[in-house]
PDB file of C-alpha atoms in Angstrom:
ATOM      1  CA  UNK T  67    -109.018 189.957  77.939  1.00  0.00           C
ATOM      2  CA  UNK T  68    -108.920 189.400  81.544  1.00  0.00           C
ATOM      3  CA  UNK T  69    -111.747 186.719  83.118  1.00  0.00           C
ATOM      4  CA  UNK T  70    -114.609 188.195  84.165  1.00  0.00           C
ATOM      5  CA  UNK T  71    -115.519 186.844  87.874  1.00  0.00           C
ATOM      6  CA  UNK T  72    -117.980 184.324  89.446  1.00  0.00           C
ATOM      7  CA  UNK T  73    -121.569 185.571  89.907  1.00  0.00           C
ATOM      8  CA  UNK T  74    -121.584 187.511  86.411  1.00  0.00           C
ATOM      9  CA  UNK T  75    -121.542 191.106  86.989  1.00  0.00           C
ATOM     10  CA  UNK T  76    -124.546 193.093  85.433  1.00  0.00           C
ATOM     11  CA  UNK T  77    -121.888 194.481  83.262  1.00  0.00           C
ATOM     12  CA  UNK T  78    -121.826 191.101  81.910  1.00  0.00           C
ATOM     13  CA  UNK T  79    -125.486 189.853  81.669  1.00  0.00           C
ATOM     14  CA  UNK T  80    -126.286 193.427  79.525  1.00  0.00           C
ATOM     15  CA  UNK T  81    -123.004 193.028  77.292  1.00  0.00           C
ATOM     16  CA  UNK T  82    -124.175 188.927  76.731  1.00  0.00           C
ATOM     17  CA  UNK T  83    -127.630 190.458  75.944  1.00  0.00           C
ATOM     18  CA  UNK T  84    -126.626 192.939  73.525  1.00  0.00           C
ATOM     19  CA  UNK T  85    -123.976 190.855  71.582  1.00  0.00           C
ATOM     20  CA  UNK T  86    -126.432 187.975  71.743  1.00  0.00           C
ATOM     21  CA  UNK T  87    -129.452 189.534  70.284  1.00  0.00           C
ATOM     22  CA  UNK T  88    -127.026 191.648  67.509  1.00  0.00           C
ATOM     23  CA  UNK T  89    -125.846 188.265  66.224  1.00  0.00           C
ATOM     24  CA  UNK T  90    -128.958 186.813  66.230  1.00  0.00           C
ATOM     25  CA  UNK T  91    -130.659 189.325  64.171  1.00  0.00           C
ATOM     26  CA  UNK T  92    -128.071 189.442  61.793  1.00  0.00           C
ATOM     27  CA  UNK T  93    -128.530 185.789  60.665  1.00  0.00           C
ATOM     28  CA  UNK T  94    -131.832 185.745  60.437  1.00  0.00           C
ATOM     29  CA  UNK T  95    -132.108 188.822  58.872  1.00  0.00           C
ATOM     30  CA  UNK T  96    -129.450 188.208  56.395  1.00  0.00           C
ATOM     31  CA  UNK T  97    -131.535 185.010  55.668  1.00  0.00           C
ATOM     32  CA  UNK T  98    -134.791 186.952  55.454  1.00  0.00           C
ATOM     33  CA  UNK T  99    -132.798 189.825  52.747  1.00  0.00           C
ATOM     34  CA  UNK T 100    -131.980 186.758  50.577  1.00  0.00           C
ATOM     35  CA  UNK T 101    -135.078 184.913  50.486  1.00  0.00           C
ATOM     36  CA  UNK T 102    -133.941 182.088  52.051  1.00  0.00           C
ATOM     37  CA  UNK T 103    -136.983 182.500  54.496  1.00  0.00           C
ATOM     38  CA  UNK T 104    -139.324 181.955  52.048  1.00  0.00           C
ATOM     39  CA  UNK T 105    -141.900 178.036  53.757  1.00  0.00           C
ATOM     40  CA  UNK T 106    -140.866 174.840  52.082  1.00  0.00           C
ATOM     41  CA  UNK T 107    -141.800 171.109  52.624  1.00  0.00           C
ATOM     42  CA  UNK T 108    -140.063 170.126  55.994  1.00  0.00           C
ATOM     43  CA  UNK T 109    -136.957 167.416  55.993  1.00  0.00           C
ATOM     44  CA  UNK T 110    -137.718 165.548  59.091  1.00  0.00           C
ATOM     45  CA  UNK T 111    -134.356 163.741  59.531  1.00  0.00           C
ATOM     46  CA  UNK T 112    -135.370 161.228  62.020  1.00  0.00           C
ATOM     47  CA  UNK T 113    -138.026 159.646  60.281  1.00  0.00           C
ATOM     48  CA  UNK T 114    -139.414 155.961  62.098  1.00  0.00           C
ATOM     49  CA  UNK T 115    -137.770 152.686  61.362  1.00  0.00           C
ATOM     50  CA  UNK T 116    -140.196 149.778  60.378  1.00  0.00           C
ATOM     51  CA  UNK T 117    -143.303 149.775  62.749  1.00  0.00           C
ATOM     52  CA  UNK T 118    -142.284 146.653  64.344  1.00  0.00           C
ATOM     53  CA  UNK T 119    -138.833 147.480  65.270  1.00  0.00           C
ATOM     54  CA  UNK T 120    -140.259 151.557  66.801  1.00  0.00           C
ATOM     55  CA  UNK T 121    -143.333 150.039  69.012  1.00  0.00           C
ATOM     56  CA  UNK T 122    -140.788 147.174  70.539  1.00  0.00           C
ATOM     57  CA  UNK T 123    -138.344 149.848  71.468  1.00  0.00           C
ATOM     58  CA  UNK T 124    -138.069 150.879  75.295  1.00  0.00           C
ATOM     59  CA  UNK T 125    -137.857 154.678  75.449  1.00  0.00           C
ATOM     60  CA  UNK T 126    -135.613 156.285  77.977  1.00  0.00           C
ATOM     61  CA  UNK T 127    -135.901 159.761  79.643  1.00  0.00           C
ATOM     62  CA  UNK T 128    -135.810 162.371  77.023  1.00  0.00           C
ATOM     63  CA  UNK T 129    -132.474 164.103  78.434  1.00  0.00           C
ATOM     64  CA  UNK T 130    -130.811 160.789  78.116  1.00  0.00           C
ATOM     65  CA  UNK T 131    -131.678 160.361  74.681  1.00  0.00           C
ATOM     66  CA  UNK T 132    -130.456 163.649  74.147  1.00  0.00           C
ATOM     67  CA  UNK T 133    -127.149 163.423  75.746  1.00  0.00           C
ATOM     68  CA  UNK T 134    -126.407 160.710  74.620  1.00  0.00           C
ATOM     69  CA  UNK T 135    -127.096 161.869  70.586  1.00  0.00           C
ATOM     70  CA  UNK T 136    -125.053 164.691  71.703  1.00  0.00           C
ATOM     71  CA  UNK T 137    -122.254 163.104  72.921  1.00  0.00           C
ATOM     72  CA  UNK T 138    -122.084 160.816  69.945  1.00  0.00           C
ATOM     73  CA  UNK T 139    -122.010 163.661  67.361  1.00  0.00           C
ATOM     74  CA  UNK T 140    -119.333 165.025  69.200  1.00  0.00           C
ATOM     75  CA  UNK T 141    -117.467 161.881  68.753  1.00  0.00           C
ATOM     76  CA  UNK T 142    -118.631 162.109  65.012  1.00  0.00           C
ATOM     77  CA  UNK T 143    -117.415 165.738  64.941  1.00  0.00           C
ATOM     78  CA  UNK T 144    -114.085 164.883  66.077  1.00  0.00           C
ATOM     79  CA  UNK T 145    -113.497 162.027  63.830  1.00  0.00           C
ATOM     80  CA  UNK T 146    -113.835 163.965  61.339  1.00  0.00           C
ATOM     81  CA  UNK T 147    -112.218 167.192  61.153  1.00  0.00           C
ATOM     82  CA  UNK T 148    -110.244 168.530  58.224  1.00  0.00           C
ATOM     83  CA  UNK T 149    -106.727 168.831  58.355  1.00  0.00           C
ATOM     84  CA  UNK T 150    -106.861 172.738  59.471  1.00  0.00           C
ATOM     85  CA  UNK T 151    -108.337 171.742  62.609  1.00  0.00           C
ATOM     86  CA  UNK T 152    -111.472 174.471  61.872  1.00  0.00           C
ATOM     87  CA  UNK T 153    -113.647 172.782  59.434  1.00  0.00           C
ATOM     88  CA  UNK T 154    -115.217 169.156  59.349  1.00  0.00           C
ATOM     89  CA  UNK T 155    -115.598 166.682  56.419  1.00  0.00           C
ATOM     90  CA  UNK T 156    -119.360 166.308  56.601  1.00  0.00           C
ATOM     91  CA  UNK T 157    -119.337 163.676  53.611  1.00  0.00           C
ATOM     92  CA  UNK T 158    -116.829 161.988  55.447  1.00  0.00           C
ATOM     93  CA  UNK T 159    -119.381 161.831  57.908  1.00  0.00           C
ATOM     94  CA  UNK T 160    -122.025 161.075  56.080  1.00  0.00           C
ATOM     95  CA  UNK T 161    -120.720 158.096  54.319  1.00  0.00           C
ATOM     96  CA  UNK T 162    -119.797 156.662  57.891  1.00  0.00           C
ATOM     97  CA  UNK T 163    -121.315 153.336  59.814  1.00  0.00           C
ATOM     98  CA  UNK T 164    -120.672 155.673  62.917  1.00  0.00           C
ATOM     99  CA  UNK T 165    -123.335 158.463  61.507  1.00  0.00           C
ATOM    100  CA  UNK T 166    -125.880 155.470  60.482  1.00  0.00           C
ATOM    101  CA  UNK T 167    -125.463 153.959  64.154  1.00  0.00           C
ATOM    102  CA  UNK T 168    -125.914 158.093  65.167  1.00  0.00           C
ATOM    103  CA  UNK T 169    -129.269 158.306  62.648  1.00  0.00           C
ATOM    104  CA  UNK T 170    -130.455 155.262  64.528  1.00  0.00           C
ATOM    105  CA  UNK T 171    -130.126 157.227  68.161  1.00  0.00           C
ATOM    106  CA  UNK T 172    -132.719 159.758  66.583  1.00  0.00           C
ATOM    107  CA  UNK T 173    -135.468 157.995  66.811  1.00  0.00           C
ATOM    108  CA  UNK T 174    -135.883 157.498  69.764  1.00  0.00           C
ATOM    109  CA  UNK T 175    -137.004 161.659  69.382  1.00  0.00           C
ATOM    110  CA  UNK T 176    -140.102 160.389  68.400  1.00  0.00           C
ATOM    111  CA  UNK T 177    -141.005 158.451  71.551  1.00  0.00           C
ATOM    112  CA  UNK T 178    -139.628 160.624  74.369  1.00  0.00           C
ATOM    113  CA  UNK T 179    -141.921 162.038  76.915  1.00  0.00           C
ATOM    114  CA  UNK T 180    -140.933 165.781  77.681  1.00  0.00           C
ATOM    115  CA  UNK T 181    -143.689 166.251  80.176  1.00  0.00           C
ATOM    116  CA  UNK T 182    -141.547 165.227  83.151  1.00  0.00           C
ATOM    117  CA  UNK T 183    -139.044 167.531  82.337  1.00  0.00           C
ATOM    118  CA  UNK T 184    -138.160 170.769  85.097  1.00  0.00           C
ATOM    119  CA  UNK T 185    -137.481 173.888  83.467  1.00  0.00           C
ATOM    120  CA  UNK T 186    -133.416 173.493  83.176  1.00  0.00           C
ATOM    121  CA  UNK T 187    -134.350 169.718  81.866  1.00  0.00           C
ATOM    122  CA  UNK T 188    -135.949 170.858  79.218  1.00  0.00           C
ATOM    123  CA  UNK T 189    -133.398 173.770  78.038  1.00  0.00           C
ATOM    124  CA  UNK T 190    -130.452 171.255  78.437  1.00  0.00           C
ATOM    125  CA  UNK T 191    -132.820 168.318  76.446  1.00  0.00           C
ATOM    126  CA  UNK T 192    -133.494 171.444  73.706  1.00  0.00           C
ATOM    127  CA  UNK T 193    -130.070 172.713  73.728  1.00  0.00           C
ATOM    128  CA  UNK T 194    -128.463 169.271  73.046  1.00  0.00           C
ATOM    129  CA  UNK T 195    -130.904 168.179  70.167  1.00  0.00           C
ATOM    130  CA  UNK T 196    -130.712 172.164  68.899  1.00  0.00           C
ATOM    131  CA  UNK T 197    -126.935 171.553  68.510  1.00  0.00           C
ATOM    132  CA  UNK T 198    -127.389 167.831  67.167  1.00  0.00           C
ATOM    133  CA  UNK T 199    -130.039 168.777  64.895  1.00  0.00           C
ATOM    134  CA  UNK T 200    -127.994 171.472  63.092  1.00  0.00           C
ATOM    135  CA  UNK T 201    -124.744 169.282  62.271  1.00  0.00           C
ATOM    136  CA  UNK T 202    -127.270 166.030  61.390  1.00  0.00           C
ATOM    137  CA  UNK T 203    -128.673 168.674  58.585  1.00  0.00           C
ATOM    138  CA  UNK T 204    -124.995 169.624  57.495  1.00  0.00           C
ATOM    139  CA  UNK T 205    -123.899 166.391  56.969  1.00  0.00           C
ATOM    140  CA  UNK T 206    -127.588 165.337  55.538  1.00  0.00           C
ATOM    141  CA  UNK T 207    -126.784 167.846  52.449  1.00  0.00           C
ATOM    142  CA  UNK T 208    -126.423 165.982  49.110  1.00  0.00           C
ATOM    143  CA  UNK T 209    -124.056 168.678  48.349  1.00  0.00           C
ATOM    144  CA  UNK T 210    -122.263 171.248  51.327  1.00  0.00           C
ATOM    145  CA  UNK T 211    -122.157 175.243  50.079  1.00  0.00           C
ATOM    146  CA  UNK T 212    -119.499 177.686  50.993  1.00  0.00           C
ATOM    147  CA  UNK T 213    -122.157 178.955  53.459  1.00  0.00           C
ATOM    148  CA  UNK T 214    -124.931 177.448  55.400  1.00  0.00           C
ATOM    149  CA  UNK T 215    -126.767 180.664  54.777  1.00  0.00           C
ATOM    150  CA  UNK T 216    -126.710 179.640  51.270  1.00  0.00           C
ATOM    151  CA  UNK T 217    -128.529 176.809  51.901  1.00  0.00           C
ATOM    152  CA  UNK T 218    -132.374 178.102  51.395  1.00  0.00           C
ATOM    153  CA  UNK T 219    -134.641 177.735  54.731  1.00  0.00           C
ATOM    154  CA  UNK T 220    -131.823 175.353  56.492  1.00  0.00           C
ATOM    155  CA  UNK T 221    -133.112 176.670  60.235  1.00  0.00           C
ATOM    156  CA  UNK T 222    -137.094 176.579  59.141  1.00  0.00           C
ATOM    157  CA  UNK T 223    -137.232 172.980  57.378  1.00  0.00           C
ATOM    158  CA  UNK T 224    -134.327 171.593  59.334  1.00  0.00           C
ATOM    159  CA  UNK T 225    -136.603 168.737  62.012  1.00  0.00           C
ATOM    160  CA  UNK T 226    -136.920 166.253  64.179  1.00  0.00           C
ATOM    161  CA  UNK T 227    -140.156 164.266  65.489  1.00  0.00           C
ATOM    162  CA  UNK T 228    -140.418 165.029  69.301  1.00  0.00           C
ATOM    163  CA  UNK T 229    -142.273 163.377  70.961  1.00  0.00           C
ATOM    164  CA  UNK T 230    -144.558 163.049  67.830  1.00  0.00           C
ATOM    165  CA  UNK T 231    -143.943 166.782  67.271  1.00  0.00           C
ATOM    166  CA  UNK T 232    -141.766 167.995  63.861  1.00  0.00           C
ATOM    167  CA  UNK T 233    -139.798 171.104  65.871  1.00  0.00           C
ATOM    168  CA  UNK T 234    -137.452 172.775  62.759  1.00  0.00           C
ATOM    169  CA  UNK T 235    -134.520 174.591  64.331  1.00  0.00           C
ATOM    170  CA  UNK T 236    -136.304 178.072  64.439  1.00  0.00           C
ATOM    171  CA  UNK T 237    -138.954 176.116  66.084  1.00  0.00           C
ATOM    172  CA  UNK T 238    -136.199 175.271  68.888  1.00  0.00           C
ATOM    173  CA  UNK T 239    -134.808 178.606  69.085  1.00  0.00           C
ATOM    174  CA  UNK T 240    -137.587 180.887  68.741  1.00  0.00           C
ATOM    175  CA  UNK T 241    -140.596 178.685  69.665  1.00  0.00           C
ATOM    176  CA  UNK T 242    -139.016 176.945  72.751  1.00  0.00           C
ATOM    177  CA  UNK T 243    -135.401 178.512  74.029  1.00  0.00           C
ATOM    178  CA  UNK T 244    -136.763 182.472  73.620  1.00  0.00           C
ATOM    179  CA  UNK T 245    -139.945 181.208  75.602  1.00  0.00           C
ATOM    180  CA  UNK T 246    -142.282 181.635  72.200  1.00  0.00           C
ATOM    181  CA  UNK T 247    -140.750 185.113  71.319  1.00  0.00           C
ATOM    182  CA  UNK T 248    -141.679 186.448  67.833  1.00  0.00           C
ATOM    183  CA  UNK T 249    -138.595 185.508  65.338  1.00  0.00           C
ATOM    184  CA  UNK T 250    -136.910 188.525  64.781  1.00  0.00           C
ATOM    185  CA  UNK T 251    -138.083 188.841  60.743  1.00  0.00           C
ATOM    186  CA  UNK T 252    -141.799 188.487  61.725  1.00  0.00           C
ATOM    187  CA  UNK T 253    -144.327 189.743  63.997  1.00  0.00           C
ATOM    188  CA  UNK T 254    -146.284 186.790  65.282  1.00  0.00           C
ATOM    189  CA  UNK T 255    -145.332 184.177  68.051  1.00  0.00           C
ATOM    190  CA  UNK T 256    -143.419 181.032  66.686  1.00  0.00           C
ATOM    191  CA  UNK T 257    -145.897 179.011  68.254  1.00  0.00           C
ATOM    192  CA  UNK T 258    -149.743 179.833  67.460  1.00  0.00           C
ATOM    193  CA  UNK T 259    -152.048 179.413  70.716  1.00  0.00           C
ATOM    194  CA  UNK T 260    -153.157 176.292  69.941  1.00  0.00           C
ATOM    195  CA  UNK T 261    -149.903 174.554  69.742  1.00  0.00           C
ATOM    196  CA  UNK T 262    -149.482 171.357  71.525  1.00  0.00           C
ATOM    197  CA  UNK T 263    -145.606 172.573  71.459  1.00  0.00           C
ATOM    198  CA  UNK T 264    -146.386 175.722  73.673  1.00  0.00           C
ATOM    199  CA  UNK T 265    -146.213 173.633  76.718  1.00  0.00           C
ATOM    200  CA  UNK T 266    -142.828 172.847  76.451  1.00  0.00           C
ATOM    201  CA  UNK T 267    -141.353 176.342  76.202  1.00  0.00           C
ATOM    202  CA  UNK T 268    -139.316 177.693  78.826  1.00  0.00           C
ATOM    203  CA  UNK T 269    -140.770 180.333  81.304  1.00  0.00           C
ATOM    204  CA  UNK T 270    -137.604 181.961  81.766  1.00  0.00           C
ATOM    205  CA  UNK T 271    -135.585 183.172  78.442  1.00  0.00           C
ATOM    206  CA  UNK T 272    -131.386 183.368  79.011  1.00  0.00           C
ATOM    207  CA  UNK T 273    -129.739 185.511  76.067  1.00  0.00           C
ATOM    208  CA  UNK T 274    -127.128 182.659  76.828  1.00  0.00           C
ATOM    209  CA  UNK T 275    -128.394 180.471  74.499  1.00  0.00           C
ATOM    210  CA  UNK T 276    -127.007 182.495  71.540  1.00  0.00           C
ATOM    211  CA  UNK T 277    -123.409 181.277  72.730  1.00  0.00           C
ATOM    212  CA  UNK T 278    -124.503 177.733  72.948  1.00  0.00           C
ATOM    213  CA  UNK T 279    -126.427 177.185  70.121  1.00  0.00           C
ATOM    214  CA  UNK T 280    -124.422 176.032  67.214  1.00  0.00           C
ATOM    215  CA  UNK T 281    -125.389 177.431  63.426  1.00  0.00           C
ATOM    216  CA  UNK T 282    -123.002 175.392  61.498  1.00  0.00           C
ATOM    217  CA  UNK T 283    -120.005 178.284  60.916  1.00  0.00           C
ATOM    218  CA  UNK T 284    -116.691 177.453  62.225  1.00  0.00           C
ATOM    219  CA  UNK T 285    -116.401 180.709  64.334  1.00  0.00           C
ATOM    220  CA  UNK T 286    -119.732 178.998  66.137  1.00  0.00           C
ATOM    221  CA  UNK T 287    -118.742 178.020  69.840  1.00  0.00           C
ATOM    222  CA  UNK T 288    -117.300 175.112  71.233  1.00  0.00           C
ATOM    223  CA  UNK T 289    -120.241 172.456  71.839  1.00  0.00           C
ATOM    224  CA  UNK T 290    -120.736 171.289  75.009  1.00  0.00           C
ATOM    225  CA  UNK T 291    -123.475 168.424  76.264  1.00  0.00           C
ATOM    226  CA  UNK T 292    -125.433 170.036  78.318  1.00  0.00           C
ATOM    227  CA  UNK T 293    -127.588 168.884  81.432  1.00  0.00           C
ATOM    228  CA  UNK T 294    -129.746 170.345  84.268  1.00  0.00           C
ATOM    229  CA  UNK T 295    -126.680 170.183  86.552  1.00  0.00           C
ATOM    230  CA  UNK T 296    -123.876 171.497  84.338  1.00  0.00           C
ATOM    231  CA  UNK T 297    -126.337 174.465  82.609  1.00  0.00           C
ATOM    232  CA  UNK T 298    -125.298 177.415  84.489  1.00  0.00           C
ATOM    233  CA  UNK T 299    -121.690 177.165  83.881  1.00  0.00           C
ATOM    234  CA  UNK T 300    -122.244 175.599  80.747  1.00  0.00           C
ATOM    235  CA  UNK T 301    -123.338 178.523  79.336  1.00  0.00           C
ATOM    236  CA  UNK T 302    -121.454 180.616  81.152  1.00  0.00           C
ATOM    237  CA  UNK T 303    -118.491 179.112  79.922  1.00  0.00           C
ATOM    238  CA  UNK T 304    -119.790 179.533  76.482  1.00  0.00           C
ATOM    239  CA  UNK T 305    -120.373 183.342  76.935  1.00  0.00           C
ATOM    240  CA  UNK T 306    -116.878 183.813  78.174  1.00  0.00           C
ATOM    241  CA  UNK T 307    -116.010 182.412  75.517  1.00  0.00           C
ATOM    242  CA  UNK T 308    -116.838 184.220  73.001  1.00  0.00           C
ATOM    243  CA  UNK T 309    -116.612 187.720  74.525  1.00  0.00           C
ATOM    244  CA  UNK T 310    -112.680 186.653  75.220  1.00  0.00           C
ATOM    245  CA  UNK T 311    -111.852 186.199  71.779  1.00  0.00           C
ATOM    246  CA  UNK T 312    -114.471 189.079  70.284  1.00  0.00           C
ATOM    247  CA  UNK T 313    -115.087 191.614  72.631  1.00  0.00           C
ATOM    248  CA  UNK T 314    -113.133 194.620  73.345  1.00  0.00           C
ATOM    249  CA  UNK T 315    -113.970 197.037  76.007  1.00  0.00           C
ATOM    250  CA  UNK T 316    -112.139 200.522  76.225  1.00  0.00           C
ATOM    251  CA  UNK T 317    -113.071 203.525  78.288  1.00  0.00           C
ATOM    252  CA  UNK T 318    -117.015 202.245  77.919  1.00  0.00           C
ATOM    253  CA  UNK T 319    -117.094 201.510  74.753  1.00  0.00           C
ATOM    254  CA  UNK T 320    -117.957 197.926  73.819  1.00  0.00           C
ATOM    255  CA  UNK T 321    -116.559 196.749  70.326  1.00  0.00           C
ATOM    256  CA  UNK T 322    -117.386 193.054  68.824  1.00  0.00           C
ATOM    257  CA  UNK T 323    -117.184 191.496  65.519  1.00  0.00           C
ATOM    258  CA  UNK T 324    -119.063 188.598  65.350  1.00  0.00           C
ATOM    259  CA  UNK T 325    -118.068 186.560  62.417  1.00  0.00           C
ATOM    260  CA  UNK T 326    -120.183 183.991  60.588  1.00  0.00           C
ATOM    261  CA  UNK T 327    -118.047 181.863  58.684  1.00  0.00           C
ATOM    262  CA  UNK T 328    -118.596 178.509  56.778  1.00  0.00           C
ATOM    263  CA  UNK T 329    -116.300 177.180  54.255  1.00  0.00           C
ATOM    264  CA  UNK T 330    -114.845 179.661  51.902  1.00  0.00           C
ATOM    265  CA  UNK T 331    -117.163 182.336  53.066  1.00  0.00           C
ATOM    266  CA  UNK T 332    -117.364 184.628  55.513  1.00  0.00           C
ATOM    267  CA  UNK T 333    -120.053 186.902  57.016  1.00  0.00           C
ATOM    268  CA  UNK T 334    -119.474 190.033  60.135  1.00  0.00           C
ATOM    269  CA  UNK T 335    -121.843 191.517  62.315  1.00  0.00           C
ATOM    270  CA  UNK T 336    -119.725 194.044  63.906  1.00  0.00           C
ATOM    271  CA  UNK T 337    -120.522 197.356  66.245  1.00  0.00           C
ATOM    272  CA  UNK T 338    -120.490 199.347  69.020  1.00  0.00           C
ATOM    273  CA  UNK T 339    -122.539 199.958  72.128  1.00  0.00           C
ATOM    274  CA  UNK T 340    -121.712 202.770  75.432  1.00  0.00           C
ATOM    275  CA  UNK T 341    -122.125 200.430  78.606  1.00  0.00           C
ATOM    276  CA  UNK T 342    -124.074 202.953  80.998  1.00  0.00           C
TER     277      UNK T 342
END
């Protein structure tokens, strides 16, 4: 499929919408079909170190925290992929000194102020712990399934302390990338009015994000590290991406499969739309 050109056409920004949203919805209503929705106690995976050792810590800038978490689970990642190339030995991982020294990094979640943080800050700081967040919970798992769908309320108890704030990855998604937008299976905001977390969503909602954001399948994108400079084309990059290797456009007609695959199992959201 030939590259599509530098600004994005509006051919482009509609077909990222619509395959964005479509994949979306099928997750999270796949989750919501098989109960896996249902509240539970949250994991907070970056729970504080002794008291001493958290209040004598000097806390950088949020978005180096998170780049720097990012970049090391990327390192992780790497280290530890399976001999097909696709998958990655999360107990590998788990039973690593690299992914203690990596647990370590995430505390300093709990300290960081996101108050100073511009608007593409904070979706490049949210992006980057989104993405670290959801591969922390893989390898976390006492036991991995042939699907993360399988494992029940992964993106709602799934946290880390911000700031002194639990955000689960729904909270991330929903609550602060899709600027406090209901989640698709319910009717109500993420984020209730009085949430001391609705002043860190963004104003301005990109159905990018879907191509960035990282659910644990191996058909999930790439992962980049993201920052304020690099977020355009970051994500840009990561919506080419994917509509290269799953979209198909002929005489109008827009056809993409979006697969969800993890392990031994595999999951499609696939369809059709008429561009204009």
């Amino acid at each position: 499929m030939s590259s599509f050109g530098r600004p994005f056409s509006s051919f482009f920004r509609w077909l990222s919408s619509t395959v964005a949203s479509s994949w979306t919805i099928f997750r999270i209503l796949y989750s919501r079909l098989t109960g896996l929705m249902a509240g539970s106690e949250k994991m907070i995976l970056n729970k504080a170190a002794g008291a001493d050792e958290e209040s004598s810590r000097k806390h950088r800038p949020a978005e180096v925290v998170a780049s720097d978490m990012q970049r090391f689970m990327l390192s992780l990642k790497g280290s530890f992929m399976q001999e097909d190339g696709r998958g990655v030995d999360y107990a590998a991982i788990k039973a690593s000194s690299e992914f203690a020294e990596f647990k370590e990094k995430c505390t300093e979640l709990r300290g960081v102020d996101l108050t100073s943080l511009d608007e593409s800050d904070k979706m490049a700081f949210f992006l980057n712990v989104y993405n670290a967040l959801t591969l922390h919970g893989l390898a976390n798992l006492d036991q991995l399934p042939s699907s993360v769908l399988e494992v029940q309320d992964f993106w709602s108890k799934t946290c880390y302390d911000i700031g002194g704030h639990n955000y689960s990855l729904d909270d991330i998604e929903h609550g602060i990338l899709r600027g406090n937008r209901p989640h698709p299976s319910r009717k109500q905001p993420c984020f209730a009015p009085d949430d001391p977390r609705l002043t860190h969503t963004v104003e301005t909602v990109d159905a990018r994000i879907h191509f960035a954001l990282v659910c644990g399948a191996k058909s999930c994108p790439p992962i980049n590290v993201y920052s304020a400079k690099n977020l355009n084309f970051g994500l840009a990059a990561a919506a080419r991406n994917f509509c290269d290797g799953e979209i198909r456009v002929e005489d109008k007609t827009v056809r993409f499969c979006a697969p969800v695959e993890f392990g031994r199992g595999v999951k499609f959201c696939c369809g059709t739309a008429r561009w204009p």
